[in-house]
Amino acid sequence: GKTTLSSEIFTLLSDKYDIEYIDGDEYRKLWKTPMSFSKVDRDINVNCMGMIAHFLNKNGTNVIIASISPYQSMREFNRELIKCTESEYFHVHVQCDIDTLKKRDTKGLYKQTDIKLTGVDDPYETPENADITVNTALHSIDTCIQNILLSLAQKGIIGLVI
């Protein structure tokens, strides 16, 4: 889902734009003290990725972050943080039903019993103002990517990518 979409879009855009990619699962592994999946640790993790994007944006670098951001308050915080750099914040809501996620489970998360899964054991607040929603259970990855790129181009964030 989100990692596949983000990494493919990064690859498509990296030749044309100064851009960095942050994968939320990989980023989580960088903490010296392991992060739990509590609300506090999730907020810290999402906030820190937002801060990194903020500093990169201030220096002209675009950032793609592939991460679950389950709480509206953190999404709004990061939106405001990025807007103050005079950069565009573009939120892609990647939607997928739990049954499909369990079938895919490429990272083995649904087999683990020691973590709280967003949308299963821990709440997920559906975004109130995502720029686009793509459903990876209903549409192919290629279709989702094309829809995201088209939406970015329509908003004037990127040129049209074919």
PDB file of C-alpha atoms in Angstrom:
ATOM      1  CA  GLY A   1       0.000   0.000   0.000  1.00  0.00           C
ATOM      2  CA  LYS A   2       1.526   3.220   1.259  1.00  0.00           C
ATOM      3  CA  THR A   3       5.165   2.112   1.009  1.00  0.00           C
ATOM      4  CA  THR A   4       4.728   0.738  -2.515  1.00  0.00           C
ATOM      5  CA  LEU A   5       2.884   3.852  -3.722  1.00  0.00           C
ATOM      6  CA  SER A   6       5.348   6.255  -2.105  1.00  0.00           C
ATOM      7  CA  SER A   7       8.501   4.513  -3.269  1.00  0.00           C
ATOM      8  CA  GLU A   8       7.178   4.243  -6.851  1.00  0.00           C
ATOM      9  CA  ILE A   9       6.215   7.926  -6.900  1.00  0.00           C
ATOM     10  CA  PHE A  10       9.610   8.836  -5.455  1.00  0.00           C
ATOM     11  CA  THR A  11      11.307   6.881  -8.241  1.00  0.00           C
ATOM     12  CA  LEU A  12       9.175   8.581 -10.905  1.00  0.00           C
ATOM     13  CA  LEU A  13       9.823  12.084  -9.557  1.00  0.00           C
ATOM     14  CA  SER A  14      13.421  11.882  -8.317  1.00  0.00           C
ATOM     15  CA  ASP A  15      14.941  12.658 -11.727  1.00  0.00           C
ATOM     16  CA  LYS A  16      12.903  15.847 -12.079  1.00  0.00           C
ATOM     17  CA  TYR A  17      12.724  17.204  -8.519  1.00  0.00           C
ATOM     18  CA  ASP A  18      14.939  17.624  -5.458  1.00  0.00           C
ATOM     19  CA  ILE A  19      13.135  15.067  -3.340  1.00  0.00           C
ATOM     20  CA  GLU A  20      13.687  12.789  -0.348  1.00  0.00           C
ATOM     21  CA  TYR A  21      11.737   9.734   0.777  1.00  0.00           C
ATOM     22  CA  ILE A  22      11.061   8.699   4.373  1.00  0.00           C
ATOM     23  CA  ASP A  23       9.505   5.308   5.081  1.00  0.00           C
ATOM     24  CA  GLY A  24       7.764   5.425   8.453  1.00  0.00           C
ATOM     25  CA  ASP A  25       8.516   1.785   9.302  1.00  0.00           C
ATOM     26  CA  GLU A  26      12.223   2.200   8.534  1.00  0.00           C
ATOM     27  CA  TYR A  27      12.331   5.532  10.359  1.00  0.00           C
ATOM     28  CA  ARG A  28      10.826   3.925  13.484  1.00  0.00           C
ATOM     29  CA  LYS A  29      13.771   1.488  13.581  1.00  0.00           C
ATOM     30  CA  LEU A  30      16.289   4.366  13.857  1.00  0.00           C
ATOM     31  CA  TRP A  31      15.275   5.363  17.392  1.00  0.00           C
ATOM     32  CA  LYS A  32      17.897   4.461  20.018  1.00  0.00           C
ATOM     33  CA  THR A  33      15.111   3.520  22.419  1.00  0.00           C
ATOM     34  CA  PRO A  34      12.487   1.435  20.632  1.00  0.00           C
ATOM     35  CA  MET A  35       9.215   3.256  20.069  1.00  0.00           C
ATOM     36  CA  SER A  36       6.053   1.564  21.231  1.00  0.00           C
ATOM     37  CA  PHE A  37       2.739   1.847  19.440  1.00  0.00           C
ATOM     38  CA  SER A  38       1.160   3.957  22.180  1.00  0.00           C
ATOM     39  CA  LYS A  39      -0.577   7.199  21.207  1.00  0.00           C
ATOM     40  CA  VAL A  40       2.272   9.223  22.728  1.00  0.00           C
ATOM     41  CA  ASP A  41       4.978   7.352  20.797  1.00  0.00           C
ATOM     42  CA  ARG A  42       2.963   7.436  17.568  1.00  0.00           C
ATOM     43  CA  ASP A  43       2.558  11.211  17.965  1.00  0.00           C
ATOM     44  CA  ILE A  44       6.285  11.664  18.634  1.00  0.00           C
ATOM     45  CA  ASN A  45       7.190   9.549  15.610  1.00  0.00           C
ATOM     46  CA  VAL A  46       4.826  11.387  13.237  1.00  0.00           C
ATOM     47  CA  ASN A  47       5.857  14.770  14.667  1.00  0.00           C
ATOM     48  CA  CYS A  48       9.560  14.040  14.175  1.00  0.00           C
ATOM     49  CA  MET A  49       9.037  12.985  10.555  1.00  0.00           C
ATOM     50  CA  GLY A  50       7.105  16.234  10.070  1.00  0.00           C
ATOM     51  CA  MET A  51       9.989  18.213  11.566  1.00  0.00           C
ATOM     52  CA  ILE A  52      12.483  16.541   9.232  1.00  0.00           C
ATOM     53  CA  ALA A  53      10.220  17.378   6.271  1.00  0.00           C
ATOM     54  CA  HIS A  54       9.939  20.961   7.569  1.00  0.00           C
ATOM     55  CA  PHE A  55      13.723  21.442   7.648  1.00  0.00           C
ATOM     56  CA  LEU A  56      14.220  19.808   4.258  1.00  0.00           C
ATOM     57  CA  ASN A  57      11.426  21.968   2.768  1.00  0.00           C
ATOM     58  CA  LYS A  58      13.060  25.106   4.158  1.00  0.00           C
ATOM     59  CA  ASN A  59      16.089  24.177   2.069  1.00  0.00           C
ATOM     60  CA  GLY A  60      14.124  23.503  -1.104  1.00  0.00           C
ATOM     61  CA  THR A  61      13.840  19.738  -0.851  1.00  0.00           C
ATOM     62  CA  ASN A  62      10.464  18.063  -1.352  1.00  0.00           C
ATOM     63  CA  VAL A  63       9.657  15.124   0.910  1.00  0.00           C
ATOM     64  CA  ILE A  64       7.498  12.044   0.504  1.00  0.00           C
ATOM     65  CA  ILE A  65       6.635  10.330   3.789  1.00  0.00           C
ATOM     66  CA  ALA A  66       5.082   6.866   3.832  1.00  0.00           C
ATOM     67  CA  SER A  67       3.642   6.569   7.302  1.00  0.00           C
ATOM     68  CA  ILE A  68       0.461   5.837   9.162  1.00  0.00           C
ATOM     69  CA  SER A  69      -0.669   9.029  10.799  1.00  0.00           C
ATOM     70  CA  PRO A  70      -3.709   7.839  12.727  1.00  0.00           C
ATOM     71  CA  TYR A  71      -4.710  11.057  14.496  1.00  0.00           C
ATOM     72  CA  GLN A  72      -6.203  14.166  12.904  1.00  0.00           C
ATOM     73  CA  SER A  73      -4.410  16.457  15.376  1.00  0.00           C
ATOM     74  CA  MET A  74      -0.970  15.282  14.194  1.00  0.00           C
ATOM     75  CA  ARG A  75      -1.917  15.566  10.537  1.00  0.00           C
ATOM     76  CA  GLU A  76      -3.076  19.157  11.142  1.00  0.00           C
ATOM     77  CA  PHE A  77       0.100  19.948  13.101  1.00  0.00           C
ATOM     78  CA  ASN A  78       2.274  18.704  10.233  1.00  0.00           C
ATOM     79  CA  ARG A  79       0.140  20.499   7.624  1.00  0.00           C
ATOM     80  CA  GLU A  80       0.714  23.818   9.442  1.00  0.00           C
ATOM     81  CA  LEU A  81       4.401  23.020   9.986  1.00  0.00           C
ATOM     82  CA  ILE A  82       4.955  22.472   6.260  1.00  0.00           C
ATOM     83  CA  LYS A  83       2.811  25.444   5.198  1.00  0.00           C
ATOM     84  CA  CYS A  84       5.015  27.806   7.222  1.00  0.00           C
ATOM     85  CA  THR A  85       7.930  26.900   4.904  1.00  0.00           C
ATOM     86  CA  GLU A  86       5.825  28.158   1.982  1.00  0.00           C
ATOM     87  CA  SER A  87       5.772  24.594   0.665  1.00  0.00           C
ATOM     88  CA  GLU A  88       2.746  22.543  -0.309  1.00  0.00           C
ATOM     89  CA  TYR A  89       1.421  19.868   2.014  1.00  0.00           C
ATOM     90  CA  PHE A  90      -0.292  17.127   0.029  1.00  0.00           C
ATOM     91  CA  HIS A  91      -2.012  14.403   2.010  1.00  0.00           C
ATOM     92  CA  VAL A  92      -2.709  11.080   0.316  1.00  0.00           C
ATOM     93  CA  HIS A  93      -5.143   8.906   2.256  1.00  0.00           C
ATOM     94  CA  VAL A  94      -4.427   5.296   1.313  1.00  0.00           C
ATOM     95  CA  GLN A  95      -7.526   3.290   2.065  1.00  0.00           C
ATOM     96  CA  CYS A  96      -7.717  -0.491   2.302  1.00  0.00           C
ATOM     97  CA  ASP A  97      -9.984  -2.854   4.202  1.00  0.00           C
ATOM     98  CA  ILE A  98      -8.541  -4.907   7.073  1.00  0.00           C
ATOM     99  CA  ASP A  99      -9.163  -8.277   5.368  1.00  0.00           C
ATOM    100  CA  THR A 100      -7.102  -7.240   2.338  1.00  0.00           C
ATOM    101  CA  LEU A 101      -4.353  -5.873   4.590  1.00  0.00           C
ATOM    102  CA  LYS A 102      -4.187  -9.173   6.486  1.00  0.00           C
ATOM    103  CA  LYS A 103      -3.908 -11.104   3.213  1.00  0.00           C
ATOM    104  CA  ARG A 104      -1.083  -8.880   1.945  1.00  0.00           C
ATOM    105  CA  ASP A 105       0.797  -8.455   5.253  1.00  0.00           C
ATOM    106  CA  THR A 106       4.186  -8.140   3.525  1.00  0.00           C
ATOM    107  CA  LYS A 107       5.849  -7.008   6.777  1.00  0.00           C
ATOM    108  CA  GLY A 108       4.271  -9.654   9.029  1.00  0.00           C
ATOM    109  CA  LEU A 109       2.604  -7.051  11.259  1.00  0.00           C
ATOM    110  CA  TYR A 110      -0.708  -8.897  11.562  1.00  0.00           C
ATOM    111  CA  LYS A 111       1.088 -11.990  12.871  1.00  0.00           C
ATOM    112  CA  GLN A 112       2.683 -10.052  15.737  1.00  0.00           C
ATOM    113  CA  THR A 113       0.795 -10.103  19.000  1.00  0.00           C
ATOM    114  CA  ASP A 114       2.866  -7.551  20.917  1.00  0.00           C
ATOM    115  CA  ILE A 115       1.864  -4.429  18.969  1.00  0.00           C
ATOM    116  CA  LYS A 116      -1.339  -2.455  18.650  1.00  0.00           C
ATOM    117  CA  LEU A 117      -2.403  -2.285  15.038  1.00  0.00           C
ATOM    118  CA  THR A 118      -3.906   0.940  13.771  1.00  0.00           C
ATOM    119  CA  GLY A 119      -7.540   0.446  12.862  1.00  0.00           C
ATOM    120  CA  VAL A 120      -7.678  -2.913  14.660  1.00  0.00           C
ATOM    121  CA  ASP A 121      -6.473  -2.444  18.258  1.00  0.00           C
ATOM    122  CA  ASP A 122      -5.898   1.298  18.147  1.00  0.00           C
ATOM    123  CA  PRO A 123      -8.163   3.985  16.702  1.00  0.00           C
ATOM    124  CA  TYR A 124      -7.692   5.460  13.257  1.00  0.00           C
ATOM    125  CA  GLU A 125      -9.307   8.830  12.640  1.00  0.00           C
ATOM    126  CA  THR A 126     -10.307   9.059   8.983  1.00  0.00           C
ATOM    127  CA  PRO A 127      -8.738  12.206   7.502  1.00  0.00           C
ATOM    128  CA  GLU A 128     -11.059  15.192   7.338  1.00  0.00           C
ATOM    129  CA  ASN A 129      -9.179  16.953   4.556  1.00  0.00           C
ATOM    130  CA  ALA A 130      -6.993  14.569   2.573  1.00  0.00           C
ATOM    131  CA  ASP A 131      -6.013  15.959  -0.825  1.00  0.00           C
ATOM    132  CA  ILE A 132      -6.784  12.606  -2.426  1.00  0.00           C
ATOM    133  CA  THR A 133      -8.000   9.185  -1.287  1.00  0.00           C
ATOM    134  CA  VAL A 134      -6.924   6.071  -3.150  1.00  0.00           C
ATOM    135  CA  ASN A 135      -8.230   2.607  -2.359  1.00  0.00           C
ATOM    136  CA  THR A 136      -5.613  -0.068  -2.984  1.00  0.00           C
ATOM    137  CA  ALA A 137      -8.125  -2.885  -2.441  1.00  0.00           C
ATOM    138  CA  LEU A 138     -10.275  -1.650  -5.326  1.00  0.00           C
ATOM    139  CA  HIS A 139      -7.669  -0.216  -7.713  1.00  0.00           C
ATOM    140  CA  SER A 140      -4.291  -1.344  -9.004  1.00  0.00           C
ATOM    141  CA  ILE A 141      -1.120   0.302  -7.735  1.00  0.00           C
ATOM    142  CA  ASP A 142      -0.558   1.788 -11.214  1.00  0.00           C
ATOM    143  CA  THR A 143      -4.041   3.348 -11.229  1.00  0.00           C
ATOM    144  CA  CYS A 144      -3.533   4.770  -7.737  1.00  0.00           C
ATOM    145  CA  ILE A 145      -0.141   6.226  -8.739  1.00  0.00           C
ATOM    146  CA  GLN A 146      -1.578   7.840 -11.859  1.00  0.00           C
ATOM    147  CA  ASN A 147      -4.446   9.338  -9.826  1.00  0.00           C
ATOM    148  CA  ILE A 148      -2.010  10.762  -7.249  1.00  0.00           C
ATOM    149  CA  LEU A 149       0.291  12.208  -9.932  1.00  0.00           C
ATOM    150  CA  LEU A 150      -2.668  13.720 -11.775  1.00  0.00           C
ATOM    151  CA  SER A 151      -3.943  15.317  -8.559  1.00  0.00           C
ATOM    152  CA  LEU A 152      -0.468  16.713  -7.791  1.00  0.00           C
ATOM    153  CA  ALA A 153      -0.305  18.169 -11.305  1.00  0.00           C
ATOM    154  CA  GLN A 154      -3.817  19.640 -11.085  1.00  0.00           C
ATOM    155  CA  LYS A 155      -2.807  21.432  -7.897  1.00  0.00           C
ATOM    156  CA  GLY A 156       0.301  22.769  -9.629  1.00  0.00           C
ATOM    157  CA  ILE A 157       2.686  20.964  -7.275  1.00  0.00           C
ATOM    158  CA  ILE A 158       4.350  18.998 -10.093  1.00  0.00           C
ATOM    159  CA  GLY A 159       4.272  19.060 -13.856  1.00  0.00           C
ATOM    160  CA  LEU A 160       2.207  16.423 -15.594  1.00  0.00           C
ATOM    161  CA  VAL A 161       3.986  13.030 -15.491  1.00  0.00           C
ATOM    162  CA  ILE A 162       3.011  10.540 -18.183  1.00  0.00           C
TER     163      ILE A 162
END
